[in-house]
Amino acid sequence: MKKKLIIGLPILLMVFLVSCEKKYQRPDHYKNDLFADERQEGKAYIMNKEECFEGSELVLASSDVKLADSSKGHGRPFFIYKVKSGRMLKTVRDSALEYPFQFLSLQRLKLKNNDSMYVYLKSLVGYRFIAKDKNLKYQWLKSAPVYSVKEK
């Protein structure tokens, strides 16, 4: 009986110590999410046509938009698109635009072949070395999808 007690007591003590949960190692137990109602993980906000038009500084309708360059290796990926021709629908700062020109996008655009689309642009913020090298002045409006001109 003493042998069983001598062998069993340390084993019970080890099981008890291992099974005890330490609250200080679980910070999520004490965490209060103050913005739980405002957070929608996994759902991206997509603007409608009117919001895109109002939020843009330059809006074009063009069927000659092609991917010119991209960078996925270091840092955040970005894509450079080239517009060869188009019809200006809205402008804030430039009354005339020289074609072809390029713009930067932080998302890959789903372009359809030979389909006229709206191009929603705003002034380029950041990326000064790329902007100087590629002569970029505009970037794609964030949260703006690709809308076809034919869609209503």
Short mmCIF file of N, CA and C in Angstrom, two decimals:
data_model
loop_
_atom_site.label_atom_id
_atom_site.label_comp_id
_atom_site.label_asym_id
_atom_site.label_seq_id
_atom_site.Cartn_x
_atom_site.Cartn_y
_atom_site.Cartn_z
N MET A 1 0.81 -1.19 0.00
CA MET A 1 0.00 0.00 0.00
C MET A 1 0.86 1.26 0.00
N LYS A 2 1.99 1.22 0.78
CA LYS A 2 2.86 2.38 0.83
C LYS A 2 3.53 2.61 -0.51
N LYS A 3 3.87 1.52 -1.26
CA LYS A 3 4.51 1.68 -2.57
C LYS A 3 3.55 2.37 -3.54
N LYS A 4 2.27 1.97 -3.50
CA LYS A 4 1.28 2.58 -4.39
C LYS A 4 1.09 4.05 -4.04
N LEU A 5 1.12 4.39 -2.76
CA LEU A 5 0.96 5.76 -2.32
C LEU A 5 2.19 6.59 -2.71
N ILE A 6 3.37 6.03 -2.57
CA ILE A 6 4.60 6.74 -2.91
C ILE A 6 4.68 6.98 -4.43
N ILE A 7 4.24 6.04 -5.24
CA ILE A 7 4.27 6.20 -6.70
C ILE A 7 3.07 7.03 -7.17
N GLY A 8 1.91 6.85 -6.61
CA GLY A 8 0.69 7.50 -7.05
C GLY A 8 0.60 8.97 -6.67
N LEU A 9 1.13 9.32 -5.50
CA LEU A 9 1.04 10.71 -5.04
C LEU A 9 1.79 11.67 -5.96
N PRO A 10 3.03 11.41 -6.37
CA PRO A 10 3.69 12.33 -7.31
C PRO A 10 2.99 12.40 -8.68
N ILE A 11 2.43 11.26 -9.11
CA ILE A 11 1.73 11.26 -10.39
C ILE A 11 0.47 12.11 -10.29
N LEU A 12 -0.28 11.98 -9.22
CA LEU A 12 -1.47 12.81 -9.02
C LEU A 12 -1.11 14.29 -8.90
N LEU A 13 -0.02 14.57 -8.22
CA LEU A 13 0.44 15.95 -8.07
C LEU A 13 0.82 16.54 -9.43
N MET A 14 1.50 15.77 -10.28
CA MET A 14 1.90 16.22 -11.63
C MET A 14 0.65 16.47 -12.49
N VAL A 15 -0.31 15.55 -12.44
CA VAL A 15 -1.53 15.70 -13.22
C VAL A 15 -2.28 16.95 -12.76
N PHE A 16 -2.34 17.17 -11.47
CA PHE A 16 -3.03 18.34 -10.93
C PHE A 16 -2.35 19.64 -11.38
N LEU A 17 -1.03 19.69 -11.32
CA LEU A 17 -0.30 20.88 -11.72
C LEU A 17 -0.42 21.16 -13.22
N VAL A 18 -0.39 20.12 -14.02
CA VAL A 18 -0.48 20.30 -15.47
C VAL A 18 -1.90 20.73 -15.87
N SER A 19 -2.88 20.23 -15.17
CA SER A 19 -4.26 20.53 -15.55
C SER A 19 -4.74 21.89 -15.07
N CYS A 20 -4.03 22.51 -14.16
CA CYS A 20 -4.43 23.83 -13.68
C CYS A 20 -4.26 24.86 -14.79
N GLU A 21 -5.27 25.66 -15.00
CA GLU A 21 -5.23 26.69 -16.04
C GLU A 21 -4.76 27.99 -15.42
N LYS A 22 -3.77 28.60 -16.06
CA LYS A 22 -3.25 29.86 -15.57
C LYS A 22 -3.95 30.99 -16.32
N LYS A 23 -4.68 31.81 -15.61
CA LYS A 23 -5.46 32.87 -16.23
C LYS A 23 -4.57 33.96 -16.82
N TYR A 24 -3.42 34.22 -16.23
CA TYR A 24 -2.57 35.28 -16.74
C TYR A 24 -1.92 34.93 -18.07
N GLN A 25 -1.96 33.68 -18.48
CA GLN A 25 -1.44 33.29 -19.78
C GLN A 25 -2.51 33.38 -20.86
N ARG A 26 -3.72 33.72 -20.50
CA ARG A 26 -4.81 33.83 -21.47
C ARG A 26 -5.34 35.25 -21.47
N PRO A 27 -4.68 36.18 -22.16
CA PRO A 27 -5.14 37.58 -22.15
C PRO A 27 -6.48 37.75 -22.86
N ASP A 28 -6.85 36.83 -23.76
CA ASP A 28 -8.13 36.96 -24.44
C ASP A 28 -9.30 36.77 -23.48
N HIS A 29 -9.05 36.13 -22.35
CA HIS A 29 -10.11 35.93 -21.35
C HIS A 29 -10.52 37.26 -20.74
N TYR A 30 -9.58 38.20 -20.60
CA TYR A 30 -9.85 39.48 -19.97
C TYR A 30 -10.12 40.59 -20.97
N LYS A 31 -9.97 40.31 -22.22
CA LYS A 31 -10.08 41.34 -23.24
C LYS A 31 -11.55 41.73 -23.46
N ASN A 32 -11.81 43.04 -23.45
CA ASN A 32 -13.14 43.56 -23.78
C ASN A 32 -13.04 44.25 -25.13
N ASP A 33 -13.82 43.81 -26.09
CA ASP A 33 -13.82 44.42 -27.42
C ASP A 33 -14.84 45.55 -27.43
N LEU A 34 -14.34 46.77 -27.41
CA LEU A 34 -15.21 47.94 -27.36
C LEU A 34 -15.87 48.24 -28.70
N PHE A 35 -15.27 47.74 -29.79
CA PHE A 35 -15.78 48.02 -31.13
C PHE A 35 -16.29 46.77 -31.82
N ALA A 36 -16.85 45.86 -31.07
CA ALA A 36 -17.34 44.60 -31.64
C ALA A 36 -18.46 44.83 -32.64
N ASP A 37 -19.30 45.83 -32.40
CA ASP A 37 -20.41 46.10 -33.31
C ASP A 37 -19.93 46.70 -34.62
N GLU A 38 -18.83 47.44 -34.60
CA GLU A 38 -18.35 48.13 -35.79
C GLU A 38 -17.46 47.26 -36.66
N ARG A 39 -16.90 46.22 -36.11
CA ARG A 39 -15.97 45.38 -36.86
C ARG A 39 -16.73 44.32 -37.63
N GLN A 40 -16.42 44.22 -38.91
CA GLN A 40 -17.01 43.18 -39.75
C GLN A 40 -15.86 42.51 -40.47
N GLU A 41 -15.29 41.51 -39.87
CA GLU A 41 -14.14 40.85 -40.44
C GLU A 41 -14.54 40.01 -41.63
N GLY A 42 -13.73 40.07 -42.68
CA GLY A 42 -13.97 39.27 -43.86
C GLY A 42 -14.93 39.90 -44.86
N LYS A 43 -15.47 41.06 -44.53
CA LYS A 43 -16.40 41.73 -45.44
C LYS A 43 -15.78 43.05 -45.87
N ALA A 44 -15.50 43.17 -47.16
CA ALA A 44 -14.95 44.41 -47.70
C ALA A 44 -16.09 45.30 -48.16
N TYR A 45 -15.94 46.59 -47.95
CA TYR A 45 -16.96 47.53 -48.39
C TYR A 45 -16.74 47.83 -49.87
N ILE A 46 -17.78 47.71 -50.66
CA ILE A 46 -17.70 47.99 -52.09
C ILE A 46 -18.60 49.17 -52.38
N MET A 47 -18.02 50.20 -52.98
CA MET A 47 -18.77 51.42 -53.29
C MET A 47 -19.68 51.19 -54.50
N ASN A 48 -20.78 51.91 -54.53
CA ASN A 48 -21.62 51.87 -55.72
C ASN A 48 -21.15 52.95 -56.70
N LYS A 49 -21.76 53.02 -57.87
CA LYS A 49 -21.29 53.95 -58.92
C LYS A 49 -21.35 55.40 -58.48
N GLU A 50 -22.40 55.79 -57.78
CA GLU A 50 -22.54 57.18 -57.36
C GLU A 50 -21.47 57.57 -56.35
N GLU A 51 -21.20 56.70 -55.38
CA GLU A 51 -20.15 56.97 -54.39
C GLU A 51 -18.78 57.05 -55.05
N CYS A 52 -18.52 56.18 -56.00
CA CYS A 52 -17.25 56.21 -56.72
C CYS A 52 -17.10 57.52 -57.49
N PHE A 53 -18.17 57.93 -58.15
CA PHE A 53 -18.12 59.15 -58.95
C PHE A 53 -17.89 60.37 -58.06
N GLU A 54 -18.57 60.44 -56.92
CA GLU A 54 -18.43 61.58 -56.01
C GLU A 54 -17.06 61.59 -55.32
N GLY A 55 -16.51 60.43 -55.01
CA GLY A 55 -15.23 60.36 -54.30
C GLY A 55 -14.01 60.49 -55.18
N SER A 56 -14.19 60.50 -56.48
CA SER A 56 -13.06 60.56 -57.42
C SER A 56 -12.73 61.99 -57.80
N GLU A 57 -11.47 62.21 -58.14
CA GLU A 57 -11.03 63.49 -58.68
C GLU A 57 -11.03 63.47 -60.20
N LEU A 58 -10.91 62.27 -60.77
CA LEU A 58 -10.90 62.12 -62.22
C LEU A 58 -11.65 60.84 -62.56
N VAL A 59 -12.64 60.96 -63.44
CA VAL A 59 -13.42 59.80 -63.87
C VAL A 59 -13.36 59.74 -65.39
N LEU A 60 -12.99 58.57 -65.90
CA LEU A 60 -12.90 58.35 -67.34
C LEU A 60 -13.75 57.15 -67.72
N ALA A 61 -14.17 57.14 -68.98
CA ALA A 61 -14.78 55.95 -69.57
C ALA A 61 -13.81 55.51 -70.66
N SER A 62 -13.29 54.29 -70.53
CA SER A 62 -12.26 53.83 -71.45
C SER A 62 -12.36 52.34 -71.69
N SER A 63 -11.97 51.94 -72.90
CA SER A 63 -11.89 50.51 -73.21
C SER A 63 -10.44 50.10 -73.46
N ASP A 64 -9.52 51.06 -73.31
CA ASP A 64 -8.10 50.80 -73.55
C ASP A 64 -7.31 50.85 -72.26
N VAL A 65 -7.66 50.02 -71.29
CA VAL A 65 -6.93 49.94 -70.02
C VAL A 65 -6.24 48.59 -69.97
N LYS A 66 -4.93 48.62 -69.79
CA LYS A 66 -4.14 47.38 -69.75
C LYS A 66 -3.20 47.42 -68.55
N LEU A 67 -2.88 46.24 -68.02
CA LEU A 67 -1.89 46.12 -66.95
C LEU A 67 -0.51 46.34 -67.55
N ALA A 68 0.22 47.33 -67.05
CA ALA A 68 1.54 47.66 -67.58
C ALA A 68 2.66 47.06 -66.73
N ASP A 69 2.49 47.03 -65.42
CA ASP A 69 3.56 46.56 -64.53
C ASP A 69 2.94 46.19 -63.19
N SER A 70 3.65 45.35 -62.44
CA SER A 70 3.19 44.99 -61.10
C SER A 70 4.38 44.64 -60.24
N SER A 71 4.18 44.75 -58.94
CA SER A 71 5.21 44.41 -57.97
C SER A 71 4.56 43.64 -56.84
N LYS A 72 4.97 42.41 -56.65
CA LYS A 72 4.41 41.60 -55.58
C LYS A 72 5.49 41.13 -54.61
N GLY A 73 6.75 41.40 -54.90
CA GLY A 73 7.84 40.83 -54.13
C GLY A 73 8.03 41.42 -52.76
N HIS A 74 8.26 42.71 -52.67
CA HIS A 74 8.64 43.34 -51.41
C HIS A 74 7.55 44.31 -50.98
N GLY A 75 7.14 44.21 -49.75
CA GLY A 75 6.13 45.12 -49.22
C GLY A 75 4.76 44.84 -49.77
N ARG A 76 3.95 45.88 -49.80
CA ARG A 76 2.58 45.75 -50.29
C ARG A 76 2.58 45.64 -51.81
N PRO A 77 1.77 44.76 -52.36
CA PRO A 77 1.73 44.66 -53.82
C PRO A 77 1.02 45.87 -54.43
N PHE A 78 1.46 46.26 -55.61
CA PHE A 78 0.79 47.33 -56.34
C PHE A 78 0.84 47.00 -57.82
N PHE A 79 -0.06 47.61 -58.56
CA PHE A 79 -0.20 47.35 -59.99
C PHE A 79 -0.26 48.68 -60.72
N ILE A 80 0.40 48.75 -61.85
CA ILE A 80 0.40 49.96 -62.67
C ILE A 80 -0.35 49.65 -63.96
N TYR A 81 -1.37 50.45 -64.23
CA TYR A 81 -2.20 50.28 -65.42
C TYR A 81 -1.97 51.43 -66.38
N LYS A 82 -2.11 51.15 -67.66
CA LYS A 82 -1.91 52.15 -68.70
C LYS A 82 -3.23 52.39 -69.42
N VAL A 83 -3.59 53.65 -69.54
CA VAL A 83 -4.81 54.05 -70.26
C VAL A 83 -4.37 54.71 -71.56
N LYS A 84 -4.74 54.13 -72.70
CA LYS A 84 -4.32 54.66 -74.00
C LYS A 84 -5.26 55.73 -74.51
N SER A 85 -6.54 55.60 -74.24
CA SER A 85 -7.51 56.61 -74.67
C SER A 85 -8.74 56.49 -73.79
N GLY A 86 -9.57 57.53 -73.83
CA GLY A 86 -10.78 57.51 -73.04
C GLY A 86 -11.53 58.82 -73.12
N ARG A 87 -12.71 58.83 -72.55
CA ARG A 87 -13.56 60.01 -72.53
C ARG A 87 -13.65 60.49 -71.09
N MET A 88 -13.32 61.77 -70.86
CA MET A 88 -13.31 62.34 -69.52
C MET A 88 -14.75 62.68 -69.10
N LEU A 89 -15.16 62.17 -67.95
CA LEU A 89 -16.50 62.43 -67.43
C LEU A 89 -16.51 63.42 -66.28
N LYS A 90 -15.44 63.44 -65.50
CA LYS A 90 -15.34 64.35 -64.36
C LYS A 90 -13.87 64.65 -64.12
N THR A 91 -13.59 65.91 -63.79
CA THR A 91 -12.24 66.29 -63.40
C THR A 91 -12.32 67.39 -62.35
N VAL A 92 -11.33 67.39 -61.46
CA VAL A 92 -11.28 68.40 -60.41
C VAL A 92 -10.13 69.36 -60.65
N ARG A 93 -8.99 68.82 -61.07
CA ARG A 93 -7.82 69.70 -61.20
C ARG A 93 -7.29 69.82 -62.62
N ASP A 94 -7.41 68.81 -63.46
CA ASP A 94 -6.89 68.88 -64.82
C ASP A 94 -8.05 69.03 -65.79
N SER A 95 -7.94 70.03 -66.67
CA SER A 95 -8.99 70.18 -67.67
C SER A 95 -8.64 69.39 -68.93
N ALA A 96 -7.36 69.12 -69.11
CA ALA A 96 -6.92 68.31 -70.26
C ALA A 96 -5.98 67.24 -69.75
N LEU A 97 -6.03 66.09 -70.40
CA LEU A 97 -5.22 64.95 -69.97
C LEU A 97 -4.51 64.40 -71.19
N GLU A 98 -3.22 64.17 -71.05
CA GLU A 98 -2.44 63.64 -72.17
C GLU A 98 -2.46 62.12 -72.13
N TYR A 99 -2.82 61.53 -73.24
CA TYR A 99 -2.83 60.07 -73.38
C TYR A 99 -1.58 59.64 -74.11
N PRO A 100 -1.07 58.50 -73.88
CA PRO A 100 -1.39 57.54 -72.81
C PRO A 100 -0.82 57.99 -71.48
N PHE A 101 -1.47 57.59 -70.41
CA PHE A 101 -0.97 57.87 -69.07
C PHE A 101 -1.14 56.61 -68.24
N GLN A 102 -0.45 56.59 -67.08
CA GLN A 102 -0.48 55.42 -66.21
C GLN A 102 -1.01 55.83 -64.84
N PHE A 103 -1.61 54.86 -64.15
CA PHE A 103 -2.04 55.07 -62.78
C PHE A 103 -1.71 53.85 -61.95
N LEU A 104 -1.64 54.04 -60.65
CA LEU A 104 -1.28 52.98 -59.71
C LEU A 104 -2.53 52.47 -59.02
N SER A 105 -2.56 51.17 -58.77
CA SER A 105 -3.67 50.56 -58.04
C SER A 105 -3.09 49.61 -57.00
N LEU A 106 -3.67 49.60 -55.81
CA LEU A 106 -3.23 48.69 -54.75
C LEU A 106 -3.93 47.35 -54.84
N GLN A 107 -4.89 47.24 -55.73
CA GLN A 107 -5.61 45.99 -55.94
C GLN A 107 -5.55 45.64 -57.42
N ARG A 108 -5.60 44.36 -57.70
CA ARG A 108 -5.62 43.92 -59.10
C ARG A 108 -7.04 44.09 -59.62
N LEU A 109 -7.17 44.80 -60.72
CA LEU A 109 -8.48 45.09 -61.29
C LEU A 109 -8.90 43.95 -62.22
N LYS A 110 -10.17 43.63 -62.17
CA LYS A 110 -10.71 42.57 -63.03
C LYS A 110 -11.16 43.20 -64.34
N LEU A 111 -10.23 43.29 -65.28
CA LEU A 111 -10.51 43.91 -66.57
C LEU A 111 -11.10 42.89 -67.53
N LYS A 112 -12.08 43.33 -68.28
CA LYS A 112 -12.67 42.48 -69.30
C LYS A 112 -12.16 42.95 -70.66
N ASN A 113 -11.83 42.01 -71.53
CA ASN A 113 -11.28 42.36 -72.84
C ASN A 113 -12.30 43.11 -73.69
N ASN A 114 -11.85 44.20 -74.30
CA ASN A 114 -12.64 45.00 -75.23
C ASN A 114 -13.97 45.46 -74.64
N ASP A 115 -14.00 45.72 -73.35
CA ASP A 115 -15.21 46.19 -72.69
C ASP A 115 -14.91 47.56 -72.10
N SER A 116 -15.77 48.50 -72.37
CA SER A 116 -15.59 49.85 -71.86
C SER A 116 -15.93 49.89 -70.38
N MET A 117 -15.10 50.56 -69.59
CA MET A 117 -15.26 50.59 -68.15
C MET A 117 -15.05 52.00 -67.62
N TYR A 118 -15.53 52.22 -66.40
CA TYR A 118 -15.28 53.49 -65.73
C TYR A 118 -13.96 53.38 -64.97
N VAL A 119 -13.16 54.44 -65.06
CA VAL A 119 -11.88 54.50 -64.36
C VAL A 119 -12.01 55.60 -63.31
N TYR A 120 -12.01 55.21 -62.02
CA TYR A 120 -12.15 56.14 -60.91
C TYR A 120 -10.78 56.40 -60.30
N LEU A 121 -10.31 57.65 -60.38
CA LEU A 121 -8.97 57.97 -59.92
C LEU A 121 -8.98 59.13 -58.93
N LYS A 122 -7.95 59.13 -58.08
CA LYS A 122 -7.69 60.25 -57.19
C LYS A 122 -6.19 60.54 -57.23
N SER A 123 -5.77 61.64 -56.65
CA SER A 123 -4.36 62.02 -56.67
C SER A 123 -3.51 60.97 -55.96
N LEU A 124 -2.33 60.73 -56.48
CA LEU A 124 -1.42 59.74 -55.92
C LEU A 124 -0.87 60.24 -54.59
N VAL A 125 -0.96 59.40 -53.58
CA VAL A 125 -0.42 59.71 -52.25
C VAL A 125 0.66 58.68 -51.95
N GLY A 126 1.87 59.13 -51.67
CA GLY A 126 2.98 58.23 -51.40
C GLY A 126 3.61 57.73 -52.68
N TYR A 127 4.41 56.70 -52.58
CA TYR A 127 5.07 56.06 -53.73
C TYR A 127 5.84 57.09 -54.58
N ARG A 128 6.56 58.00 -53.95
CA ARG A 128 7.20 59.09 -54.68
C ARG A 128 8.28 58.62 -55.64
N PHE A 129 9.03 57.56 -55.29
CA PHE A 129 10.08 57.10 -56.19
C PHE A 129 9.49 56.43 -57.43
N ILE A 130 8.45 55.66 -57.24
CA ILE A 130 7.78 55.01 -58.37
C ILE A 130 7.07 56.07 -59.21
N ALA A 131 6.45 57.05 -58.54
CA ALA A 131 5.74 58.10 -59.26
C ALA A 131 6.70 58.91 -60.13
N LYS A 132 7.87 59.18 -59.62
CA LYS A 132 8.86 59.95 -60.40
C LYS A 132 9.38 59.12 -61.56
N ASP A 133 9.65 57.85 -61.30
CA ASP A 133 10.20 56.98 -62.34
C ASP A 133 9.19 56.70 -63.45
N LYS A 134 7.94 56.43 -63.09
CA LYS A 134 6.90 56.06 -64.05
C LYS A 134 6.00 57.23 -64.47
N ASN A 135 6.25 58.42 -63.92
CA ASN A 135 5.45 59.61 -64.21
C ASN A 135 3.97 59.38 -63.86
N LEU A 136 3.74 58.97 -62.63
CA LEU A 136 2.38 58.68 -62.14
C LEU A 136 1.84 59.89 -61.38
N LYS A 137 0.59 60.23 -61.64
CA LYS A 137 -0.07 61.32 -60.92
C LYS A 137 -1.33 60.85 -60.21
N TYR A 138 -1.85 59.70 -60.61
CA TYR A 138 -3.12 59.23 -60.08
C TYR A 138 -3.03 57.81 -59.54
N GLN A 139 -3.98 57.48 -58.67
CA GLN A 139 -4.13 56.11 -58.19
C GLN A 139 -5.61 55.76 -58.20
N TRP A 140 -5.87 54.46 -58.25
CA TRP A 140 -7.23 53.95 -58.28
C TRP A 140 -7.91 54.26 -56.96
N LEU A 141 -9.17 54.65 -57.00
CA LEU A 141 -9.94 54.95 -55.80
C LEU A 141 -10.14 53.68 -54.99
N LYS A 142 -9.73 53.71 -53.73
CA LYS A 142 -9.83 52.53 -52.87
C LYS A 142 -11.29 52.15 -52.68
N SER A 143 -11.58 50.88 -52.64
CA SER A 143 -12.92 50.29 -52.48
C SER A 143 -13.80 50.47 -53.71
N ALA A 144 -13.24 50.92 -54.81
CA ALA A 144 -14.03 51.07 -56.04
C ALA A 144 -13.83 49.83 -56.90
N PRO A 145 -14.91 49.15 -57.27
CA PRO A 145 -14.78 48.01 -58.17
C PRO A 145 -14.72 48.48 -59.62
N VAL A 146 -14.58 47.55 -60.52
CA VAL A 146 -14.59 47.87 -61.95
C VAL A 146 -16.04 47.80 -62.42
N TYR A 147 -16.56 48.94 -62.87
CA TYR A 147 -17.92 48.99 -63.40
C TYR A 147 -17.86 49.13 -64.91
N SER A 148 -18.63 48.34 -65.59
CA SER A 148 -18.72 48.41 -67.04
C SER A 148 -19.63 49.57 -67.42
N VAL A 149 -19.34 50.23 -68.52
CA VAL A 149 -20.15 51.37 -68.97
C VAL A 149 -21.52 50.88 -69.43
N LYS A 150 -21.59 49.66 -69.96
CA LYS A 150 -22.84 49.13 -70.48
C LYS A 150 -23.84 48.74 -69.40
N GLU A 151 -23.33 48.45 -68.18
CA GLU A 151 -24.22 48.05 -67.07
C GLU A 151 -25.02 49.23 -66.59
N LYS A 152 -26.22 48.96 -66.08
CA LYS A 152 -27.05 50.04 -65.55
C LYS A 152 -27.22 49.90 -64.07
#
